[in-house]
């Protein structure tokens, strides 16, 4: 029987049916297409064993396991219909008890009163990829069934539900939304590319799956030859491409430094295997406590973003990547770009800086600025490197690591690449600094010039 | 003839490998967060560790108003030296400079108070 099932797996045309959640076929578009050459039927719900681990403000550190087959477990738990509900679904090879899911719940509980479910489907995720990619159909069906029970037994509207899925979990979330219409929001954290990119909308996550679908792309390079696990295709109403979406800063470390991580060998090994891919949930987790630090700028490509396109935010505002993306009311189907840090904290605030340079003579060199505000000050960020002409102005875009607030001071410092026996002095006569989120512009003036490696302070004018 | 060809191929592979190693920063030119034993290895010029027992990694230099150490011969810091143009204002002590625990805060020497 096992071999016949195996043969069935190779030739399309099979079907399996399970009580509660219905039938699954391996007909087109589920298999037998260019995107999905190997056909696999999803495993049984018993084998995949989808578990719902509930965290609430009453039990923020230990989960309660609930079960839709036995709704009394829901009424006996800390689940409350007065709250919103968020489900977090992991991806391939992962498990529901993995620290990132539970930590994400804990972070949410710091700022809001929600029912936060970590969904474990490790019974179906730890197998061959093609099998896991089909098992998510059962995972999606189980979560949809859970939401059905919530609405039929507890009168809980799906409009209070937000499903967050990472990798394969993002498409499981899409399946939930396809089966249970009217879900408020789905967040796809780097949705998986193989077996999903380019497939019809019923197979993958797409904007029709919920009232609002947002996605974070962190590993969008093609699977062949770049081994990028995430999709480059747009799947939501808003699609964010932090750092361009393909190569995340901090993921190019040498093998030893990557594995021997600050957060331990296990986190390091995970990053060694799929650093870019896993960044998506790290960014999302951080956005929960840093709402304004992940502003996405609308433009078509990363290179145009880097050269200042889409900056500052249009009058309607920019969406904020991650947890607060749903407050965005602008046009859908767009790409949004931003830069993040290379390690936690990833939060960055984007400014445009224009410096007018005066000096005793033109030099080859570079200059940096640091920003000062009531909440502190930033590091020194390079604005320009090259031949510095006195009397010219230079513009650069910087992503600073501190939210300094309303600017009250700017410091300028320059350096020569070579020793110059003429001892040139260079200064900034003015600095125009614009904050990306709201377009507020600050103007600062400086007097005189300074030697290299000497800070010049510019005050408001 | 065949042996020579194999040797040449091996040589090219070795050359490429060593180039790759130098590029990726295994020993020098290390990025923020990479393991180090000496500040000279880091692009940022600061090899930082949390405590005497923890591993050292390259870190950013300290910005103005942040905690810092003055330049030190050990080459590994509990708090990084300051960015350019800043001085780490610290009361030096003999014990502190031996145990690498002379800490201060980065200040702009030309700041008007």
Coordinates of C-alpha atoms in Angstrom, one line a residue:
Chain A
X1 CA 0.0 0.0 0.0
X2 CA 2.9 2.2 0.8
X3 CA 4.4 1.7 -2.7
X4 CA 1.0 2.4 -4.4
X5 CA 0.8 5.6 -2.4
X6 CA 4.3 6.5 -3.6
X7 CA 3.3 5.8 -7.2
X8 CA 0.2 7.8 -6.7
X9 CA 2.5 10.6 -5.6
X10 CA 4.3 10.6 -8.9
X11 CA 1.2 10.6 -11.1
X12 CA -1.4 13.4 -10.6
X13 CA -5.0 12.5 -10.0
X14 CA -5.2 11.4 -6.4
X15 CA -7.5 12.6 -3.7
X16 CA -7.6 12.3 0.1
X17 CA -10.5 13.2 2.3
X18 CA -10.5 13.9 6.0
X19 CA -13.4 14.5 8.3
X20 CA -14.0 18.1 9.5
X21 CA -11.7 19.7 6.8
X22 CA -12.7 18.0 3.6
X23 CA -10.9 16.7 0.5
X24 CA -7.5 17.5 -1.1
X25 CA -6.6 16.6 -4.6
X26 CA -3.3 16.7 -6.4
X27 CA -4.8 17.9 -9.7
X28 CA -3.6 21.1 -11.5
X29 CA -2.9 23.6 -10.0
X30 CA -1.8 21.7 -6.9
X31 CA 0.6 19.5 -8.9
X32 CA 1.6 18.6 -12.5
X33 CA 2.6 22.2 -13.4
X34 CA 5.9 23.7 -14.1
X35 CA 6.0 25.4 -10.7
X36 CA 4.9 22.2 -8.9
X37 CA 6.3 19.2 -10.7
X38 CA 6.3 16.6 -8.0
X39 CA 2.8 15.8 -6.7
X40 CA 2.2 15.0 -3.0
X41 CA -1.1 14.7 -1.1
X42 CA -1.2 16.4 2.3
X43 CA -0.8 14.1 5.3
X44 CA -3.7 13.4 7.6
X45 CA -4.6 16.0 10.3
X46 CA -3.6 13.4 13.0
X47 CA -0.1 13.1 11.6
X48 CA 0.4 16.8 11.1
X49 CA -1.1 17.4 14.6
X50 CA -1.8 21.2 14.4
X51 CA -1.6 22.5 17.9
X52 CA -2.8 25.9 19.2
X53 CA -0.7 27.4 22.0
X54 CA -2.5 30.4 23.5
X55 CA -0.8 33.4 25.2
X56 CA -2.8 36.2 26.8
X57 CA -2.1 39.0 29.2
X58 CA -3.3 36.6 31.9
X59 CA -0.7 34.0 30.9
X60 CA 2.1 35.9 29.1
X61 CA 4.9 33.5 29.9
X62 CA 3.3 30.0 29.8
X63 CA 1.0 28.9 27.0
X64 CA -2.4 27.1 27.3
X65 CA -3.0 24.5 24.7
X66 CA -6.5 24.6 23.2
X67 CA -8.3 22.5 20.6
X68 CA -11.1 23.2 18.3
X69 CA -12.3 19.6 18.2
X70 CA -13.0 20.0 21.9
X71 CA -14.4 23.5 22.2
X72 CA -14.6 23.2 26.0
X73 CA -10.8 23.7 26.1
X74 CA -11.4 27.1 24.5
X75 CA -14.0 28.2 27.0
X76 CA -11.8 26.9 29.8
X77 CA -8.8 28.9 28.6
X78 CA -8.0 32.6 28.9
X79 CA -9.4 33.2 25.4
X80 CA -11.7 36.2 25.5
X81 CA -14.0 37.3 22.7
X82 CA -13.5 40.9 23.6
X83 CA -10.0 40.8 22.3
X84 CA -8.5 40.6 18.9
X85 CA -6.8 37.3 18.0
X86 CA -3.5 36.8 16.3
X87 CA -2.2 33.5 15.0
X88 CA 1.4 32.9 14.3
X89 CA 2.3 30.1 11.9
X90 CA 5.9 28.9 11.5
X91 CA 7.5 27.5 8.3
X92 CA 9.5 24.5 7.0
X93 CA 11.3 22.4 9.6
X94 CA 10.4 24.9 12.3
X95 CA 8.1 24.2 15.3
X96 CA 5.5 26.2 17.3
X97 CA 7.5 26.2 20.5
X98 CA 10.4 27.8 18.7
X99 CA 11.4 30.9 20.7
X100 CA 10.6 33.5 18.0
X101 CA 6.9 32.7 17.9
X102 CA 6.6 32.8 21.7
X103 CA 8.7 35.9 21.9
X104 CA 6.6 37.6 19.3
X105 CA 3.5 36.9 21.3
X106 CA 5.2 38.2 24.5
X107 CA 6.1 41.4 22.7
X108 CA 2.5 41.9 21.5
X109 CA 1.2 41.4 25.0
X110 CA 3.4 44.3 26.2
X111 CA 1.5 46.7 24.0
X112 CA -2.0 45.2 23.5
X113 CA -4.5 42.9 25.0
X114 CA -4.8 40.1 22.5
X115 CA -5.4 36.3 22.2
X116 CA -2.0 35.3 20.7
X117 CA -1.8 31.8 19.3
X118 CA 1.4 30.1 18.3
X119 CA 0.5 27.4 15.9
X120 CA 2.6 24.3 15.9
X121 CA 2.6 21.9 12.9
X122 CA 6.0 20.4 13.5
X123 CA 4.4 17.0 12.7
X124 CA 4.1 18.1 9.1
X125 CA 6.9 20.6 8.7
X126 CA 9.8 18.1 9.3
X127 CA 9.8 16.2 6.1
X128 CA 10.7 16.7 2.5
X129 CA 10.0 20.1 1.2
X130 CA 7.5 19.0 -1.4
X131 CA 5.5 17.2 1.3
X132 CA 5.6 20.1 3.7
X133 CA 4.5 22.5 0.9
X134 CA 1.4 20.4 0.6
X135 CA 0.9 19.8 4.3
X136 CA 0.3 23.5 4.8
X137 CA -3.1 23.0 3.1
X138 CA -4.2 20.9 6.1
X139 CA -2.6 23.5 8.4
X140 CA -4.6 26.3 6.8
X141 CA -7.8 24.1 6.9
X142 CA -7.3 23.4 10.6
X143 CA -6.8 27.1 11.4
X144 CA -9.9 28.0 9.3
X145 CA -11.8 25.3 11.2
X146 CA -10.7 26.8 14.5
X147 CA -11.9 30.2 13.4
X148 CA -15.2 28.6 12.3
X149 CA -15.6 27.2 15.8
X150 CA -14.8 30.5 17.3
X151 CA -17.6 32.2 15.2
X152 CA -20.2 29.4 15.6
X153 CA -19.7 28.6 19.3
X154 CA -18.6 31.9 20.7
X155 CA -20.0 34.4 18.2
X156 CA -16.5 35.7 17.4
X157 CA -16.2 37.5 14.1
X158 CA -13.3 36.6 11.7
X159 CA -12.9 40.4 11.3
X160 CA -11.0 40.3 14.6
X161 CA -8.5 37.8 13.3
X162 CA -5.0 38.4 12.1
X163 CA -2.9 35.6 10.8
X164 CA 0.9 35.9 10.6
X165 CA 2.9 33.3 8.7
X166 CA 6.6 32.9 8.1
X167 CA 7.8 31.1 4.9
X168 CA 5.5 28.1 4.2
X169 CA 3.4 29.4 7.1
X170 CA 2.6 32.5 5.0
X171 CA 0.9 30.3 2.4
X172 CA -0.8 28.4 5.1
X173 CA -2.2 31.8 6.2
X174 CA -3.3 32.3 2.6
X175 CA -5.1 29.0 2.7
X176 CA -6.9 30.1 6.0
X177 CA -8.0 33.3 4.3
X178 CA -9.2 31.4 1.2
X179 CA -11.3 29.1 3.2
X180 CA -12.6 31.6 5.8
X181 CA -13.5 34.8 4.0
X182 CA -13.6 38.0 6.0
X183 CA -10.4 37.8 8.0
X184 CA -9.1 41.2 8.9
X185 CA -5.4 40.8 8.0
X186 CA -2.7 38.4 6.9
X187 CA 1.0 39.1 7.2
X188 CA 3.4 37.1 5.1
X189 CA 6.9 37.0 6.5
X190 CA 9.1 36.2 3.5
X191 CA 6.6 33.8 1.9
X192 CA 8.3 30.7 0.5
X193 CA 9.2 30.8 -3.2
X194 CA 9.5 27.1 -4.4
X195 CA 6.1 25.6 -5.3
X196 CA 4.4 28.9 -4.8
X197 CA 5.9 31.7 -6.9
X198 CA 4.0 32.1 -10.1
X199 CA 1.2 29.7 -9.2
X200 CA -2.5 30.7 -9.3
X201 CA -3.9 32.7 -6.4
X202 CA -5.7 29.7 -4.9
X203 CA -2.4 28.0 -4.2
X204 CA -0.5 30.9 -2.7
X205 CA -0.9 33.9 -0.5
X206 CA -2.5 36.8 -2.4
X207 CA -4.4 40.0 -1.6
X208 CA -7.9 38.3 -2.0
X209 CA -7.2 36.2 1.1
X210 CA -7.9 38.9 3.7
X211 CA -9.2 42.5 3.9
X212 CA -5.6 43.6 4.3
X213 CA -2.5 41.6 3.3
X214 CA 1.0 42.8 4.0
X215 CA 4.3 41.1 3.3
X216 CA 7.9 41.5 4.2
X217 CA 10.4 40.2 1.7
X218 CA 13.9 39.5 3.0
X219 CA 15.2 36.7 0.8
X220 CA 13.7 37.5 -2.6
X221 CA 16.7 36.4 -4.7
X222 CA 15.9 33.4 -7.0
X223 CA 16.2 30.0 -5.4
X224 CA 18.5 29.0 -8.4
X225 CA 21.3 29.9 -8.2
X226 CA 21.2 32.3 -5.2
X227 CA 19.4 29.9 -2.8
X228 CA 16.9 32.7 -1.9
X229 CA 14.0 31.0 -0.1
X230 CA 11.5 33.9 -0.3
X231 CA 9.3 35.2 -3.1
X232 CA 10.1 38.2 -5.2
X233 CA 6.5 38.3 -6.4
X234 CA 4.1 40.8 -4.9
X235 CA 1.6 39.0 -2.7
X236 CA -0.2 41.7 -0.7
X237 CA -1.8 45.1 -0.6
X238 CA 1.6 46.4 0.6
X239 CA 4.9 44.6 0.0
X240 CA 8.0 45.7 1.9
X241 CA 11.5 45.1 0.6
X242 CA 13.8 46.0 3.5
X243 CA 17.4 46.6 2.3
X244 CA 16.2 45.8 -1.2
X245 CA 14.7 42.4 -0.2
X246 CA 17.5 40.2 -1.3
X247 CA 20.6 40.6 0.9
X248 CA 20.1 41.5 4.5
X249 CA 22.9 43.3 6.4
X250 CA 24.6 41.2 9.0
X251 CA 24.0 38.0 7.0
X252 CA 27.4 38.0 5.2
X253 CA 29.4 37.1 8.3
X254 CA 32.0 34.3 8.1
X255 CA 30.8 30.9 9.1
X256 CA 32.3 30.9 12.5
X257 CA 31.0 34.3 13.5
X258 CA 27.6 33.5 12.2
X259 CA 27.2 30.2 14.1
X260 CA 28.8 31.3 17.3
X261 CA 26.0 33.9 17.7
X262 CA 25.3 36.3 20.6
X263 CA 22.0 34.6 21.0
X264 CA 23.5 31.2 21.2
X265 CA 24.6 28.3 18.9
X266 CA 21.1 27.4 17.9
X267 CA 20.1 30.9 16.7
X268 CA 23.5 31.1 15.0
X269 CA 23.0 27.8 13.2
X270 CA 19.5 28.9 12.1
X271 CA 21.1 32.1 10.7
X272 CA 23.9 30.1 9.1
X273 CA 21.3 28.1 7.1
X274 CA 18.8 30.9 6.3
X275 CA 19.9 34.2 7.7
X276 CA 18.1 36.4 5.1
X277 CA 15.0 34.3 5.3
X278 CA 14.7 34.5 9.1
X279 CA 15.3 38.2 9.2
X280 CA 11.6 38.8 8.2
X281 CA 10.3 37.7 11.6
X282 CA 13.1 39.4 13.5
X283 CA 12.1 42.7 11.8
X284 CA 8.4 42.1 12.5
X285 CA 9.0 41.4 16.2
X286 CA 11.0 44.6 16.5
X287 CA 8.3 46.7 14.8
X288 CA 5.9 45.9 17.7
X289 CA 7.8 48.1 20.1
X290 CA 9.3 50.5 17.5
X291 CA 6.3 51.7 15.4
X292 CA 8.0 54.6 13.6
X293 CA 11.4 53.1 13.0
X294 CA 10.4 51.0 9.9
X295 CA 8.8 53.5 7.5
X296 CA 8.6 52.1 3.9
X297 CA 9.1 54.5 1.0
X298 CA 7.1 53.9 -2.2
X299 CA 9.3 53.5 -5.2
X300 CA 9.9 50.9 -8.0
X301 CA 13.4 49.6 -7.3
X302 CA 15.9 49.5 -4.5
X303 CA 18.5 51.5 -6.5
X304 CA 16.0 54.3 -7.1
X305 CA 15.2 54.2 -3.3
X306 CA 18.9 54.5 -2.5
X307 CA 19.3 57.5 -4.8
X308 CA 16.4 59.2 -3.0
X309 CA 13.3 58.3 -4.9
X310 CA 10.1 58.2 -2.9
X311 CA 11.7 60.4 -0.2
X312 CA 10.1 62.0 1.8
X313 CA 6.8 60.3 2.3
X314 CA 3.9 61.5 0.2
X315 CA 1.2 63.6 1.8
X316 CA -0.9 60.6 2.5
X317 CA 1.9 59.1 4.6
X318 CA 4.0 56.0 4.2
X319 CA 3.1 52.6 5.5
X320 CA 5.1 51.3 8.5
X321 CA 6.5 47.9 8.0
X322 CA 5.4 45.1 10.3
X323 CA 2.9 45.3 13.1
X324 CA 1.4 48.7 12.3
X325 CA 1.2 48.3 8.5
X326 CA -2.6 48.0 8.7
X327 CA -3.0 51.7 9.6
X328 CA -1.9 52.5 6.0
X329 CA -4.8 53.7 3.9
X330 CA -3.0 54.4 0.6
X331 CA -2.9 52.6 -2.8
X332 CA -2.4 48.9 -2.9
X333 CA -0.1 46.6 -4.9
X334 CA 2.9 48.8 -4.4
X335 CA 6.5 48.1 -3.4
X336 CA 8.0 49.8 -0.4
X337 CA 11.6 50.1 0.5
X338 CA 13.6 50.9 3.6
X339 CA 16.9 50.1 5.3
X340 CA 17.4 48.4 8.6
X341 CA 20.3 47.8 10.9
X342 CA 22.6 44.8 10.7
X343 CA 21.8 43.3 14.1
X344 CA 19.3 43.9 16.8
X345 CA 18.2 46.6 17.2
X346 CA 17.3 46.8 13.5
X347 CA 15.3 50.1 13.9
X348 CA 16.4 53.0 11.7
X349 CA 15.2 56.5 11.0
X350 CA 15.9 57.9 7.5
X351 CA 17.1 61.5 6.8
X352 CA 18.2 63.4 3.8
X353 CA 21.2 65.6 4.5
X354 CA 22.4 68.4 2.2
X355 CA 25.7 70.0 3.2
X356 CA 27.1 73.2 1.7
X357 CA 30.9 73.1 1.9
X358 CA 33.3 76.0 2.2
X359 CA 37.1 75.6 2.6
X360 CA 40.6 76.8 2.0
X361 CA 41.1 74.5 -1.0
X362 CA 39.5 71.6 -2.8
X363 CA 40.5 68.3 -1.3
X364 CA 40.1 64.6 -1.9
X365 CA 38.3 63.2 1.2
X366 CA 35.0 62.4 2.9
X367 CA 32.8 63.9 5.5
X368 CA 30.4 62.7 8.1
X369 CA 27.6 64.3 10.1
X370 CA 25.9 63.4 13.4
X371 CA 22.5 64.6 14.4
X372 CA 21.5 65.9 17.9
X373 CA 18.0 66.2 19.4
X374 CA 16.3 66.2 22.8
X375 CA 16.3 62.3 22.9
X376 CA 20.1 62.0 22.3
X377 CA 22.4 61.9 19.3
X378 CA 23.5 59.6 16.5
X379 CA 26.7 58.2 15.4
X380 CA 28.7 59.9 12.6
X381 CA 27.3 59.0 9.2
X382 CA 29.1 59.5 5.9
X383 CA 27.4 61.9 3.5
X384 CA 29.9 62.1 0.8
X385 CA 33.2 60.6 -0.3
X386 CA 35.3 61.9 -3.2
X387 CA 36.6 65.2 -4.4
X388 CA 35.2 68.0 -2.2
X389 CA 34.8 71.3 -4.1
X390 CA 34.5 74.3 -1.9
X391 CA 31.2 76.2 -2.6
X392 CA 29.4 73.0 -3.7
X393 CA 26.7 71.2 -1.8
X394 CA 26.4 67.5 -1.4
X395 CA 23.4 65.4 -0.5
X396 CA 23.3 62.0 1.1
X397 CA 20.6 59.8 2.7
X398 CA 21.3 58.3 6.1
X399 CA 19.5 55.8 8.2
X400 CA 20.4 56.6 11.8
X401 CA 20.1 54.2 14.7
X402 CA 18.7 56.7 17.3
X403 CA 15.3 58.4 17.3
X404 CA 16.7 61.8 18.3
X405 CA 13.4 63.7 18.0
X406 CA 13.2 67.3 16.8
X407 CA 16.7 68.2 15.7
X408 CA 18.5 71.0 17.5
X409 CA 22.1 70.6 16.4
X410 CA 24.2 69.0 13.7
X411 CA 27.9 68.2 13.8
X412 CA 30.2 68.0 10.8
X413 CA 33.6 66.3 10.6
X414 CA 35.8 65.6 7.6
X415 CA 38.9 63.7 6.8
X416 CA 41.5 63.6 4.2
X417 CA 42.4 60.3 2.6
X418 CA 46.1 61.4 2.3
X419 CA 48.4 63.6 4.3
X420 CA 48.2 67.1 2.8
X421 CA 51.2 69.3 3.7
X422 CA 49.1 72.4 2.9
X423 CA 46.9 71.7 6.0
X424 CA 43.6 72.5 4.3
X425 CA 40.6 73.5 6.4
X426 CA 37.0 72.6 5.4
X427 CA 33.7 73.7 6.9
X428 CA 30.0 73.3 6.4
X429 CA 28.3 76.7 5.9
X430 CA 24.9 75.2 6.0
X431 CA 23.2 71.8 6.6
X432 CA 19.6 71.0 5.5
X433 CA 18.2 67.9 7.2
X434 CA 14.9 66.5 6.2
X435 CA 13.1 63.7 8.1
X436 CA 11.7 61.1 5.8
X437 CA 8.5 60.1 7.7
X438 CA 6.9 63.6 7.8
X439 CA 9.1 65.6 5.5
X440 CA 9.9 68.2 8.2
X441 CA 13.0 70.1 7.2
X442 CA 15.6 71.6 9.6
X443 CA 18.2 74.1 8.6
X444 CA 21.5 74.6 10.4
X445 CA 24.3 77.1 9.8
X446 CA 28.0 76.9 10.6
X447 CA 30.7 79.5 10.6
X448 CA 34.3 79.1 9.6
X449 CA 36.3 76.0 8.7
X450 CA 38.1 73.3 10.6
X451 CA 41.1 71.0 10.3
X452 CA 40.4 67.4 9.5
X453 CA 39.3 65.2 12.5
X454 CA 37.8 68.3 14.2
X455 CA 34.1 68.5 14.9
X456 CA 32.3 71.6 13.7
X457 CA 28.9 72.4 15.3
X458 CA 26.1 73.8 13.2
X459 CA 23.2 75.5 15.0
X460 CA 19.7 76.3 13.8
X461 CA 19.3 79.3 11.6
Chain B
X1 CA 51.1 16.5 -19.0
X2 CA 48.0 15.5 -17.2
X3 CA 49.7 16.0 -13.9
X4 CA 50.8 19.5 -14.8
X5 CA 47.2 20.3 -15.8
X6 CA 45.9 19.0 -12.5
X7 CA 48.5 21.0 -10.6
X8 CA 47.6 24.2 -12.4
X9 CA 43.9 23.6 -11.7
X10 CA 44.6 23.0 -8.0
X11 CA 46.8 26.2 -7.9
X12 CA 44.0 28.3 -9.4
X13 CA 41.5 26.8 -7.0
X14 CA 43.8 27.6 -4.1
X15 CA 44.3 31.2 -5.4
X16 CA 40.6 31.7 -5.7
X17 CA 40.0 30.3 -2.2
X18 CA 42.6 32.5 -0.6
X19 CA 41.1 35.5 -2.5
X20 CA 37.7 34.5 -1.2
X21 CA 39.0 34.3 2.4
X22 CA 40.6 37.7 2.2
X23 CA 37.4 39.2 0.7
X24 CA 35.0 37.7 3.1
X25 CA 36.9 38.9 6.1
X26 CA 38.1 35.8 8.0
X27 CA 41.1 37.4 9.6
X28 CA 41.2 41.1 8.6
X29 CA 38.6 43.6 7.4
X30 CA 36.0 42.1 9.7
X31 CA 32.5 43.4 9.8
X32 CA 30.5 44.5 12.8
X33 CA 29.5 41.4 14.8
X34 CA 32.3 39.1 13.5
X35 CA 34.5 37.4 16.0
X36 CA 37.9 39.0 16.6
X37 CA 40.8 38.9 19.0
X38 CA 42.4 42.3 18.1
X39 CA 40.9 45.7 17.1
X40 CA 43.2 45.9 14.1
X41 CA 41.2 43.1 12.6
X42 CA 38.0 45.1 12.6
X43 CA 36.9 47.6 9.9
X44 CA 35.5 49.7 12.8
X45 CA 38.8 49.3 14.7
X46 CA 37.1 48.2 17.8
X47 CA 37.1 44.6 19.0
X48 CA 34.6 44.6 21.9
X49 CA 33.6 42.1 24.6
X50 CA 31.0 42.3 27.3
X51 CA 33.0 40.7 30.0
X52 CA 36.4 39.0 30.5
X53 CA 34.9 35.6 29.8
X54 CA 32.8 36.5 26.8
X55 CA 33.9 36.2 23.1
X56 CA 35.0 39.4 21.4
X57 CA 33.3 40.8 18.3
X58 CA 33.8 43.8 16.2
X59 CA 31.6 46.7 17.2
X60 CA 31.0 50.3 16.2
X61 CA 33.1 53.0 17.9
X62 CA 31.4 55.0 20.6
X63 CA 29.4 58.0 19.5
X64 CA 29.3 61.3 21.4
X65 CA 27.9 61.0 25.0
X66 CA 28.3 57.2 24.9
X67 CA 30.5 55.3 27.4
X68 CA 34.0 54.6 26.1
X69 CA 37.6 53.5 26.9
X70 CA 40.7 55.4 25.9
X71 CA 43.0 53.7 23.4
X72 CA 44.5 50.7 25.0
X73 CA 47.4 48.3 24.2
X74 CA 45.3 45.2 24.8
X75 CA 43.3 45.9 21.6
X76 CA 40.1 44.4 23.1
X77 CA 37.7 46.7 24.8
X78 CA 34.8 46.5 27.2
X79 CA 33.6 49.9 25.8
X80 CA 34.9 51.0 22.4
X81 CA 37.0 54.1 21.9
X82 CA 35.3 57.2 20.5
X83 CA 34.6 58.1 16.9
X84 CA 36.8 60.6 15.2
X85 CA 37.0 64.1 16.6
X86 CA 35.9 63.0 20.1
X87 CA 37.9 62.4 23.2
X88 CA 37.1 59.8 25.9
X89 CA 37.2 61.9 29.1
X90 CA 38.3 59.6 31.8
X91 CA 40.2 59.8 35.1
X92 CA 43.1 57.5 34.5
X93 CA 44.2 55.2 37.3
X94 CA 47.0 52.7 37.4
X95 CA 44.7 49.8 38.3
X96 CA 42.2 50.9 35.7
X97 CA 44.8 51.0 32.9
X98 CA 46.2 47.6 33.8
X99 CA 42.8 45.9 34.0
X100 CA 41.4 47.8 31.0
X101 CA 38.6 49.4 33.1
X102 CA 39.3 53.1 32.6
X103 CA 35.9 54.2 31.4
X104 CA 34.6 57.6 30.4
X105 CA 32.2 59.3 28.1
X106 CA 32.9 60.6 24.6
X107 CA 33.0 64.4 24.5
X108 CA 33.7 67.0 21.8
X109 CA 36.7 68.9 23.1
X110 CA 35.6 72.0 21.3
X111 CA 32.0 72.0 22.7
X112 CA 31.1 75.2 24.5
X113 CA 29.6 74.4 27.9

